[in-house]
């Protein structure tokens, strides 16, 4: 399997679909898959034809996190420097997903464990199949949550639930994840691909610049004080007000027709 086979890439209707593709390992991350996912998200940054991203997994899992076969202590090598692997592989991709000025939809098609769960949580709209489970499996193997997991869990769920999930590594059902506000929706397994795609296609046909700024405003609200946030909203709205998509949105409203946004 070449590096590019580990993440299948398809662009249609403005949606770049990235499918993690090591199903025999529940899409656990090896170096090739890390680099392929990074290249996919980087393409979403660089390519104007991409107006939304859809991330999902092949087979029965979304991702089981780090490939533990690559961390086998029986090899007799010195302990790995996991700080370095996070810096080199996970964190740049997570930063790219969060900073991407385009929406990222994640369709969690099955179990999402360890960093696999936390990559899903870094996406903007997360849907999960009812059969999917989110597992902060780190404590089971003597690690701490990474890939932004402890950051997202506390913000989305609060300290009590974040501690219970991470300390006990209990699987969280998709339904409970949605009820708790960890993800957007749990949907029937058979409906997941179509529902996630419909959302991604609809976002890709949206006013891309305003969606990108909206994403960043919501993210910045976590750390901004009220005054500086009002300033940031003003700046974004000033920019949005000069966009072709705003003119089209208003015109379409006045002409009582659906808008045809160009993403500009
Ligand atoms: O290392 C660094 O760079 C630092 C970063 C770390 C980030 C992390 O993600 S650490 C956490 C790593 N992940 C885990 O600890 C999860 C390990 N997997 C599991 O606990 C279970 O597989 C699941 C709960 C996810 C699913 O269980 P189940 O019963 O549905 O499936 P299974 O039978 O355990 O797995 C199916 C196959 O996938 C199996 O292979 P086999 O025996 O059929 O050949 C299994 O070994 C393989 N697999 C699952 N997870 C991983 C894996 N292979 C390698 N690495 C995995 N993480």
mmCIF file of C-alpha atoms and ligand atoms in Angstrom:
data_model
loop_
_atom_site.group_PDB
_atom_site.id
_atom_site.type_symbol
_atom_site.label_atom_id
_atom_site.label_comp_id
_atom_site.label_asym_id
_atom_site.label_seq_id
_atom_site.Cartn_x
_atom_site.Cartn_y
_atom_site.Cartn_z
ATOM 1 C CA UNK A 1 0.000 0.000 0.000
ATOM 2 C CA UNK A 2 1.460 3.370 -0.984
ATOM 3 C CA UNK A 3 1.184 6.464 1.196
ATOM 4 C CA UNK A 4 -1.663 7.838 -0.899
ATOM 5 C CA UNK A 5 -3.648 4.566 -0.628
ATOM 6 C CA UNK A 6 -3.873 5.065 3.134
ATOM 7 C CA UNK A 7 -6.214 8.026 2.646
ATOM 8 C CA UNK A 8 -8.554 7.929 -0.332
ATOM 9 C CA UNK A 9 -9.214 11.357 -1.813
ATOM 10 C CA UNK A 10 -12.087 12.476 -4.015
ATOM 11 C CA UNK A 11 -13.216 15.948 -5.038
ATOM 12 C CA UNK A 12 -16.753 16.475 -6.278
ATOM 13 C CA UNK A 13 -19.400 19.192 -5.812
ATOM 14 C CA UNK A 14 -16.770 21.291 -4.029
ATOM 15 C CA UNK A 15 -16.386 18.603 -1.329
ATOM 16 C CA UNK A 16 -12.993 17.012 -0.775
ATOM 17 C CA UNK A 17 -13.715 13.601 0.742
ATOM 18 C CA UNK A 18 -10.851 12.082 2.713
ATOM 19 C CA UNK A 19 -11.360 8.431 3.681
ATOM 20 C CA UNK A 20 -8.939 6.881 6.177
ATOM 21 C CA UNK A 21 -8.126 3.591 4.538
ATOM 22 C CA UNK A 22 -6.414 0.969 6.692
ATOM 23 C CA UNK A 23 -9.601 -0.942 7.518
ATOM 24 C CA UNK A 24 -7.772 -4.101 8.613
ATOM 25 C CA UNK A 25 -6.248 -2.006 11.455
ATOM 26 C CA UNK A 26 -9.432 -0.034 12.136
ATOM 27 C CA UNK A 27 -7.702 2.865 10.362
ATOM 28 C CA UNK A 28 -4.983 3.157 13.013
ATOM 29 C CA UNK A 29 -2.435 5.818 12.118
ATOM 30 C CA UNK A 30 0.955 4.865 10.745
ATOM 31 C CA UNK A 31 3.354 7.440 9.332
ATOM 32 C CA UNK A 32 2.093 7.027 5.770
ATOM 33 C CA UNK A 33 -1.497 7.675 6.809
ATOM 34 C CA UNK A 34 -0.462 10.704 8.859
ATOM 35 C CA UNK A 35 1.306 12.232 5.882
ATOM 36 C CA UNK A 36 -1.520 11.402 3.490
ATOM 37 C CA UNK A 37 -4.138 12.985 5.776
ATOM 38 C CA UNK A 38 -1.956 16.061 6.207
ATOM 39 C CA UNK A 39 -1.566 16.348 2.427
ATOM 40 C CA UNK A 40 -5.347 16.088 2.022
ATOM 41 C CA UNK A 41 -6.083 18.842 4.539
ATOM 42 C CA UNK A 42 -3.312 20.992 3.064
ATOM 43 C CA UNK A 43 -4.923 20.584 -0.342
ATOM 44 C CA UNK A 44 -8.191 21.835 1.163
ATOM 45 C CA UNK A 45 -6.302 24.958 2.281
ATOM 46 C CA UNK A 46 -4.609 25.514 -1.064
ATOM 47 C CA UNK A 47 -7.190 24.497 -3.657
ATOM 48 C CA UNK A 48 -9.916 27.057 -4.355
ATOM 49 C CA UNK A 49 -12.090 24.313 -5.859
ATOM 50 C CA UNK A 50 -12.400 22.767 -2.383
ATOM 51 C CA UNK A 51 -15.162 24.499 -0.388
ATOM 52 C CA UNK A 52 -15.771 21.836 2.292
ATOM 53 C CA UNK A 53 -14.081 18.680 3.557
ATOM 54 C CA UNK A 54 -15.679 15.364 4.502
ATOM 55 C CA UNK A 55 -13.552 13.082 6.670
ATOM 56 C CA UNK A 56 -14.568 9.452 7.259
ATOM 57 C CA UNK A 57 -13.145 5.954 7.593
ATOM 58 C CA UNK A 58 -13.235 2.818 5.453
ATOM 59 C CA UNK A 59 -14.580 -0.410 6.920
ATOM 60 C CA UNK A 60 -16.126 -0.907 10.348
ATOM 61 C CA UNK A 61 -14.077 1.687 12.268
ATOM 62 C CA UNK A 62 -13.378 5.388 11.984
ATOM 63 C CA UNK A 63 -9.908 5.219 13.555
ATOM 64 C CA UNK A 64 -8.312 3.332 16.451
ATOM 65 C CA UNK A 65 -5.721 6.088 16.957
ATOM 66 C CA UNK A 66 -2.012 5.428 16.835
ATOM 67 C CA UNK A 67 -0.924 2.127 15.256
ATOM 68 C CA UNK A 68 0.427 0.347 18.327
ATOM 69 C CA UNK A 69 2.225 -2.141 16.092
ATOM 70 C CA UNK A 70 4.670 0.703 15.434
ATOM 71 C CA UNK A 71 5.278 1.068 19.177
ATOM 72 C CA UNK A 72 5.985 -2.620 19.946
ATOM 73 C CA UNK A 73 8.287 -2.798 23.021
ATOM 74 C CA UNK A 74 9.349 -6.318 22.010
ATOM 75 C CA UNK A 75 11.597 -4.749 19.382
ATOM 76 C CA UNK A 76 13.965 -3.883 22.182
ATOM 77 C CA UNK A 77 14.376 -0.303 20.985
ATOM 78 C CA UNK A 78 14.663 2.624 23.438
ATOM 79 C CA UNK A 79 11.272 4.066 24.505
ATOM 80 C CA UNK A 80 9.780 6.234 21.749
ATOM 81 C CA UNK A 81 9.761 10.014 22.047
ATOM 82 C CA UNK A 82 6.002 10.538 21.834
ATOM 83 C CA UNK A 83 6.387 14.292 22.257
ATOM 84 C CA UNK A 84 8.287 14.273 19.001
ATOM 85 C CA UNK A 85 5.720 12.108 17.212
ATOM 86 C CA UNK A 86 2.916 14.415 18.349
ATOM 87 C CA UNK A 87 4.873 17.449 17.149
ATOM 88 C CA UNK A 88 5.751 15.780 13.870
ATOM 89 C CA UNK A 89 2.554 13.979 12.961
ATOM 90 C CA UNK A 90 -0.624 14.699 14.927
ATOM 91 C CA UNK A 91 -0.402 18.317 15.972
ATOM 92 C CA UNK A 92 0.330 19.929 12.596
ATOM 93 C CA UNK A 93 -2.688 18.155 11.096
ATOM 94 C CA UNK A 94 -4.939 19.165 14.002
ATOM 95 C CA UNK A 95 -3.818 22.781 13.647
ATOM 96 C CA UNK A 96 -4.515 22.625 9.904
ATOM 97 C CA UNK A 97 -8.048 21.307 10.499
ATOM 98 C CA UNK A 98 -8.861 23.980 13.097
ATOM 99 C CA UNK A 99 -7.368 26.815 11.050
ATOM 100 C CA UNK A 100 -8.893 25.741 7.730
ATOM 101 C CA UNK A 101 -11.192 28.552 6.617
ATOM 102 C CA UNK A 102 -13.629 26.002 5.213
ATOM 103 C CA UNK A 103 -15.989 23.655 7.074
ATOM 104 C CA UNK A 104 -14.839 20.133 7.905
ATOM 105 C CA UNK A 105 -17.587 17.524 8.311
ATOM 106 C CA UNK A 106 -16.652 14.278 10.014
ATOM 107 C CA UNK A 107 -18.663 11.079 9.539
ATOM 108 C CA UNK A 108 -17.652 8.726 12.341
ATOM 109 C CA UNK A 109 -18.624 5.427 10.773
ATOM 110 C CA UNK A 110 -17.533 3.157 13.629
ATOM 111 C CA UNK A 111 -15.292 3.024 16.675
ATOM 112 C CA UNK A 112 -13.150 6.117 17.249
ATOM 113 C CA UNK A 113 -10.459 5.501 19.857
ATOM 114 C CA UNK A 114 -7.499 7.445 21.208
ATOM 115 C CA UNK A 115 -6.222 10.063 18.810
ATOM 116 C CA UNK A 116 -8.748 8.739 16.292
ATOM 117 C CA UNK A 117 -11.577 10.022 18.492
ATOM 118 C CA UNK A 118 -9.835 13.310 19.044
ATOM 119 C CA UNK A 119 -9.187 13.981 15.372
ATOM 120 C CA UNK A 120 -12.951 13.611 14.880
ATOM 121 C CA UNK A 121 -13.591 16.089 17.697
ATOM 122 C CA UNK A 122 -11.347 18.664 15.995
ATOM 123 C CA UNK A 123 -13.712 18.736 13.007
ATOM 124 C CA UNK A 124 -16.521 21.286 12.724
ATOM 125 C CA UNK A 125 -19.657 19.197 12.214
ATOM 126 C CA UNK A 126 -19.399 15.672 13.602
ATOM 127 C CA UNK A 127 -21.981 13.023 12.796
ATOM 128 C CA UNK A 128 -21.666 9.458 14.018
ATOM 129 C CA UNK A 129 -23.326 6.188 13.132
ATOM 130 C CA UNK A 130 -25.460 4.864 15.996
ATOM 131 C CA UNK A 131 -23.129 1.861 16.266
ATOM 132 C CA UNK A 132 -20.041 4.085 16.668
ATOM 133 C CA UNK A 133 -18.283 4.472 20.004
ATOM 134 C CA UNK A 134 -15.910 7.188 21.234
ATOM 135 C CA UNK A 135 -13.180 5.834 23.511
ATOM 136 C CA UNK A 136 -10.477 7.874 25.253
ATOM 137 C CA UNK A 137 -8.392 4.715 25.399
ATOM 138 C CA UNK A 138 -5.138 6.375 26.465
ATOM 139 C CA UNK A 139 -5.286 5.430 30.166
ATOM 140 C CA UNK A 140 -5.609 1.763 29.185
ATOM 141 C CA UNK A 141 -2.090 1.840 27.764
ATOM 142 C CA UNK A 142 -0.480 4.239 30.226
ATOM 143 C CA UNK A 143 -0.752 7.437 28.187
ATOM 144 C CA UNK A 144 -2.496 10.762 28.601
ATOM 145 C CA UNK A 145 -5.135 12.151 26.224
ATOM 146 C CA UNK A 146 -3.572 13.854 23.220
ATOM 147 C CA UNK A 147 -4.511 15.169 19.779
ATOM 148 C CA UNK A 148 -6.466 17.955 21.508
ATOM 149 C CA UNK A 149 -8.735 15.511 23.352
ATOM 150 C CA UNK A 150 -8.475 16.946 26.852
ATOM 151 C CA UNK A 151 -8.959 20.466 25.404
ATOM 152 C CA UNK A 152 -12.106 19.572 23.440
ATOM 153 C CA UNK A 153 -13.627 17.330 26.098
ATOM 154 C CA UNK A 154 -13.438 19.936 28.838
ATOM 155 C CA UNK A 155 -14.847 22.661 26.621
ATOM 156 C CA UNK A 156 -17.623 20.563 25.151
ATOM 157 C CA UNK A 157 -18.577 18.456 28.173
ATOM 158 C CA UNK A 158 -17.152 20.088 31.313
ATOM 159 C CA UNK A 159 -14.678 18.732 33.805
ATOM 160 C CA UNK A 160 -16.761 15.975 35.411
ATOM 161 C CA UNK A 161 -17.556 14.155 32.171
ATOM 162 C CA UNK A 162 -14.114 14.834 30.700
ATOM 163 C CA UNK A 163 -12.446 13.272 33.730
ATOM 164 C CA UNK A 164 -14.744 10.246 33.772
ATOM 165 C CA UNK A 165 -14.212 9.556 30.060
ATOM 166 C CA UNK A 166 -10.441 9.956 30.162
ATOM 167 C CA UNK A 167 -9.661 8.327 33.505
ATOM 168 C CA UNK A 168 -11.927 5.313 32.981
ATOM 169 C CA UNK A 169 -11.677 4.997 29.171
ATOM 170 C CA UNK A 170 -15.356 4.046 29.078
ATOM 171 C CA UNK A 171 -16.805 3.816 25.563
ATOM 172 C CA UNK A 172 -19.307 6.607 24.879
ATOM 173 C CA UNK A 173 -22.147 5.763 22.507
ATOM 174 C CA UNK A 174 -22.853 8.023 19.547
ATOM 175 C CA UNK A 175 -26.294 8.752 20.943
ATOM 176 C CA UNK A 176 -24.918 9.857 24.324
ATOM 177 C CA UNK A 177 -22.177 11.869 22.587
ATOM 178 C CA UNK A 178 -24.868 13.787 20.711
ATOM 179 C CA UNK A 179 -27.063 14.161 23.804
ATOM 180 C CA UNK A 180 -24.086 15.584 25.720
ATOM 181 C CA UNK A 181 -23.094 17.984 22.952
ATOM 182 C CA UNK A 182 -19.820 16.265 22.089
ATOM 183 C CA UNK A 183 -20.944 15.802 18.495
ATOM 184 C CA UNK A 184 -23.684 17.232 16.306
ATOM 185 C CA UNK A 185 -25.802 14.143 15.563
ATOM 186 C CA UNK A 186 -26.058 10.379 15.837
ATOM 187 C CA UNK A 187 -27.712 8.882 12.762
ATOM 188 C CA UNK A 188 -28.727 5.418 11.629
ATOM 189 C CA UNK A 189 -25.677 3.540 10.307
ATOM 190 C CA UNK A 190 -27.132 3.098 6.822
ATOM 191 C CA UNK A 191 -27.939 6.797 6.578
ATOM 192 C CA UNK A 192 -24.576 8.152 7.730
ATOM 193 C CA UNK A 193 -22.769 8.433 4.359
ATOM 194 C CA UNK A 194 -25.697 10.168 2.645
ATOM 195 C CA UNK A 195 -26.462 12.500 5.585
ATOM 196 C CA UNK A 196 -22.827 13.521 5.997
ATOM 197 C CA UNK A 197 -22.402 14.061 2.276
ATOM 198 C CA UNK A 198 -25.587 16.123 2.024
ATOM 199 C CA UNK A 199 -24.329 18.410 4.787
ATOM 200 C CA UNK A 200 -20.895 18.722 3.192
ATOM 201 C CA UNK A 201 -22.370 19.453 -0.259
ATOM 202 C CA UNK A 202 -24.701 22.054 1.194
ATOM 203 C CA UNK A 203 -21.811 23.746 3.055
ATOM 204 C CA UNK A 204 -19.678 23.611 -0.102
ATOM 205 C CA UNK A 205 -22.398 25.518 -1.932
ATOM 206 C CA UNK A 206 -22.456 28.138 0.830
ATOM 207 C CA UNK A 207 -20.736 31.520 1.226
ATOM 208 C CA UNK A 208 -17.291 30.020 1.865
ATOM 209 C CA UNK A 209 -15.579 33.117 3.273
ATOM 210 C CA UNK A 210 -18.378 33.821 5.737
ATOM 211 C CA UNK A 211 -18.500 30.168 6.806
ATOM 212 C CA UNK A 212 -14.734 30.211 7.362
ATOM 213 C CA UNK A 213 -14.925 33.372 9.458
ATOM 214 C CA UNK A 214 -17.915 32.003 11.383
ATOM 215 C CA UNK A 215 -15.893 28.902 12.255
ATOM 216 C CA UNK A 216 -13.014 31.020 13.486
ATOM 217 C CA UNK A 217 -15.277 33.328 15.508
ATOM 218 C CA UNK A 218 -16.897 30.393 17.295
ATOM 219 C CA UNK A 219 -13.484 28.918 18.048
ATOM 220 C CA UNK A 220 -12.072 32.268 19.215
ATOM 221 C CA UNK A 221 -15.049 32.847 21.525
ATOM 222 C CA UNK A 222 -13.613 30.215 23.872
ATOM 223 C CA UNK A 223 -10.674 32.430 24.764
ATOM 224 C CA UNK A 224 -11.664 36.018 23.788
ATOM 225 C CA UNK A 225 -13.049 38.484 26.299
ATOM 226 C CA UNK A 226 -16.369 40.081 25.296
ATOM 227 C CA UNK A 227 -14.917 43.406 24.158
ATOM 228 C CA UNK A 228 -12.271 41.962 21.912
ATOM 229 C CA UNK A 229 -14.753 39.448 20.562
ATOM 230 C CA UNK A 230 -17.145 42.226 19.546
ATOM 231 C CA UNK A 231 -14.226 43.845 17.712
ATOM 232 C CA UNK A 232 -13.397 40.593 15.980
ATOM 233 C CA UNK A 233 -17.026 40.112 14.904
ATOM 234 C CA UNK A 234 -17.048 43.666 13.551
ATOM 235 C CA UNK A 235 -13.893 43.051 11.501
ATOM 236 C CA UNK A 236 -15.241 39.809 10.069
ATOM 237 C CA UNK A 237 -18.599 41.383 9.258
ATOM 238 C CA UNK A 238 -16.839 44.295 7.545
ATOM 239 C CA UNK A 239 -15.000 41.787 5.376
ATOM 240 C CA UNK A 240 -18.147 39.712 4.745
ATOM 241 C CA UNK A 241 -20.091 42.846 3.822
ATOM 242 C CA UNK A 242 -17.699 43.457 0.942
ATOM 243 C CA UNK A 243 -17.978 39.918 -0.450
ATOM 244 C CA UNK A 244 -19.727 38.956 -3.662
ATOM 245 C CA UNK A 245 -21.571 36.275 -1.709
ATOM 246 C CA UNK A 246 -23.172 38.852 0.589
ATOM 247 C CA UNK A 247 -24.397 40.845 -2.423
ATOM 248 C CA UNK A 248 -25.730 37.632 -3.944
ATOM 249 C CA UNK A 249 -27.408 36.615 -0.674
ATOM 250 C CA UNK A 250 -29.262 39.899 -0.357
ATOM 251 C CA UNK A 251 -30.175 39.974 -4.048
ATOM 252 C CA UNK A 252 -31.492 36.412 -3.910
ATOM 253 C CA UNK A 253 -33.598 37.314 -0.872
ATOM 254 C CA UNK A 254 -35.067 40.361 -2.605
ATOM 255 C CA UNK A 255 -35.705 38.386 -5.799
ATOM 256 C CA UNK A 256 -37.285 35.528 -3.805
ATOM 257 C CA UNK A 257 -34.935 32.849 -5.215
ATOM 258 C CA UNK A 258 -32.260 30.585 -3.742
ATOM 259 C CA UNK A 259 -28.788 32.195 -3.676
ATOM 260 C CA UNK A 260 -26.023 30.936 -5.977
ATOM 261 C CA UNK A 261 -22.923 31.542 -3.864
ATOM 262 C CA UNK A 262 -19.587 31.577 -5.647
ATOM 263 C CA UNK A 263 -17.485 31.293 -2.498
ATOM 264 C CA UNK A 264 -16.023 34.744 -3.181
HETATM 265 O O1 LIG B 1 2.395 6.979 19.654
HETATM 266 C C1 LIG B 1 2.297 8.167 19.458
HETATM 267 O O2 LIG B 1 2.770 8.715 18.440
HETATM 268 C C2 LIG B 1 1.586 9.016 20.485
HETATM 269 C C3 LIG B 1 0.176 9.192 20.115
HETATM 270 C C4 LIG B 1 -0.782 8.384 20.582
HETATM 271 C C5 LIG B 1 -2.165 8.537 20.169
HETATM 272 C C6 LIG B 1 -3.063 7.347 20.421
HETATM 273 O O3 LIG B 1 -4.005 7.206 19.691
HETATM 274 S S1 LIG B 1 -2.720 6.283 21.694
HETATM 275 C C7 LIG B 1 -4.134 5.193 21.668
HETATM 276 C C8 LIG B 1 -3.948 4.071 20.671
HETATM 277 N N1 LIG B 1 -5.173 3.319 20.440
HETATM 278 C C9 LIG B 1 -5.639 2.441 21.297
HETATM 279 O O4 LIG B 1 -5.132 2.220 22.383
HETATM 280 C C10 LIG B 1 -6.851 1.646 20.842
HETATM 281 C C11 LIG B 1 -6.457 0.196 20.616
HETATM 282 N N2 LIG B 1 -7.577 -0.550 20.068
HETATM 283 C C12 LIG B 1 -8.587 -0.957 20.824
HETATM 284 O O5 LIG B 1 -8.699 -0.729 22.013
HETATM 285 C C13 LIG B 1 -9.641 -1.763 20.112
HETATM 286 O O6 LIG B 1 -9.115 -2.281 18.919
HETATM 287 C C14 LIG B 1 -10.919 -0.954 19.775
HETATM 288 C C15 LIG B 1 -11.687 -0.656 21.066
HETATM 289 C C16 LIG B 1 -10.575 0.343 19.041
HETATM 290 C C17 LIG B 1 -11.838 -1.792 18.852
HETATM 291 O O7 LIG B 1 -12.024 -3.082 19.422
HETATM 292 P P1 LIG B 1 -12.648 -4.247 18.536
HETATM 293 O O8 LIG B 1 -12.837 -5.426 19.451
HETATM 294 O O9 LIG B 1 -13.833 -3.730 17.805
HETATM 295 O O10 LIG B 1 -11.550 -4.565 17.405
HETATM 296 P P2 LIG B 1 -10.153 -5.349 17.584
HETATM 297 O O11 LIG B 1 -10.372 -6.791 17.334
HETATM 298 O O12 LIG B 1 -9.503 -4.975 18.848
HETATM 299 O O13 LIG B 1 -9.306 -4.711 16.394
HETATM 300 C C18 LIG B 1 -9.459 -5.147 15.031
HETATM 301 C C19 LIG B 1 -8.075 -5.212 14.413
HETATM 302 O O14 LIG B 1 -7.519 -3.893 14.425
HETATM 303 C C20 LIG B 1 -7.139 -6.075 15.230
HETATM 304 O O15 LIG B 1 -6.219 -6.666 14.327
HETATM 305 P P3 LIG B 1 -6.209 -8.272 14.104
HETATM 306 O O16 LIG B 1 -6.000 -8.889 15.458
HETATM 307 O O17 LIG B 1 -7.572 -8.575 13.526
HETATM 308 O O18 LIG B 1 -5.074 -8.485 13.145
HETATM 309 C C21 LIG B 1 -6.427 -5.083 16.091
HETATM 310 O O19 LIG B 1 -5.159 -5.529 16.529
HETATM 311 C C22 LIG B 1 -6.278 -3.919 15.132
HETATM 312 N N3 LIG B 1 -6.131 -2.655 15.856
HETATM 313 C C23 LIG B 1 -7.052 -1.998 16.559
HETATM 314 N N4 LIG B 1 -6.536 -0.929 17.073
HETATM 315 C C24 LIG B 1 -5.245 -0.875 16.705
HETATM 316 C C25 LIG B 1 -4.971 -2.003 15.928
HETATM 317 N N5 LIG B 1 -3.773 -2.240 15.412
HETATM 318 C C26 LIG B 1 -2.795 -1.346 15.691
HETATM 319 N N6 LIG B 1 -2.991 -0.244 16.419
HETATM 320 C C27 LIG B 1 -4.193 0.028 16.959
HETATM 321 N N7 LIG B 1 -4.380 1.157 17.655
#
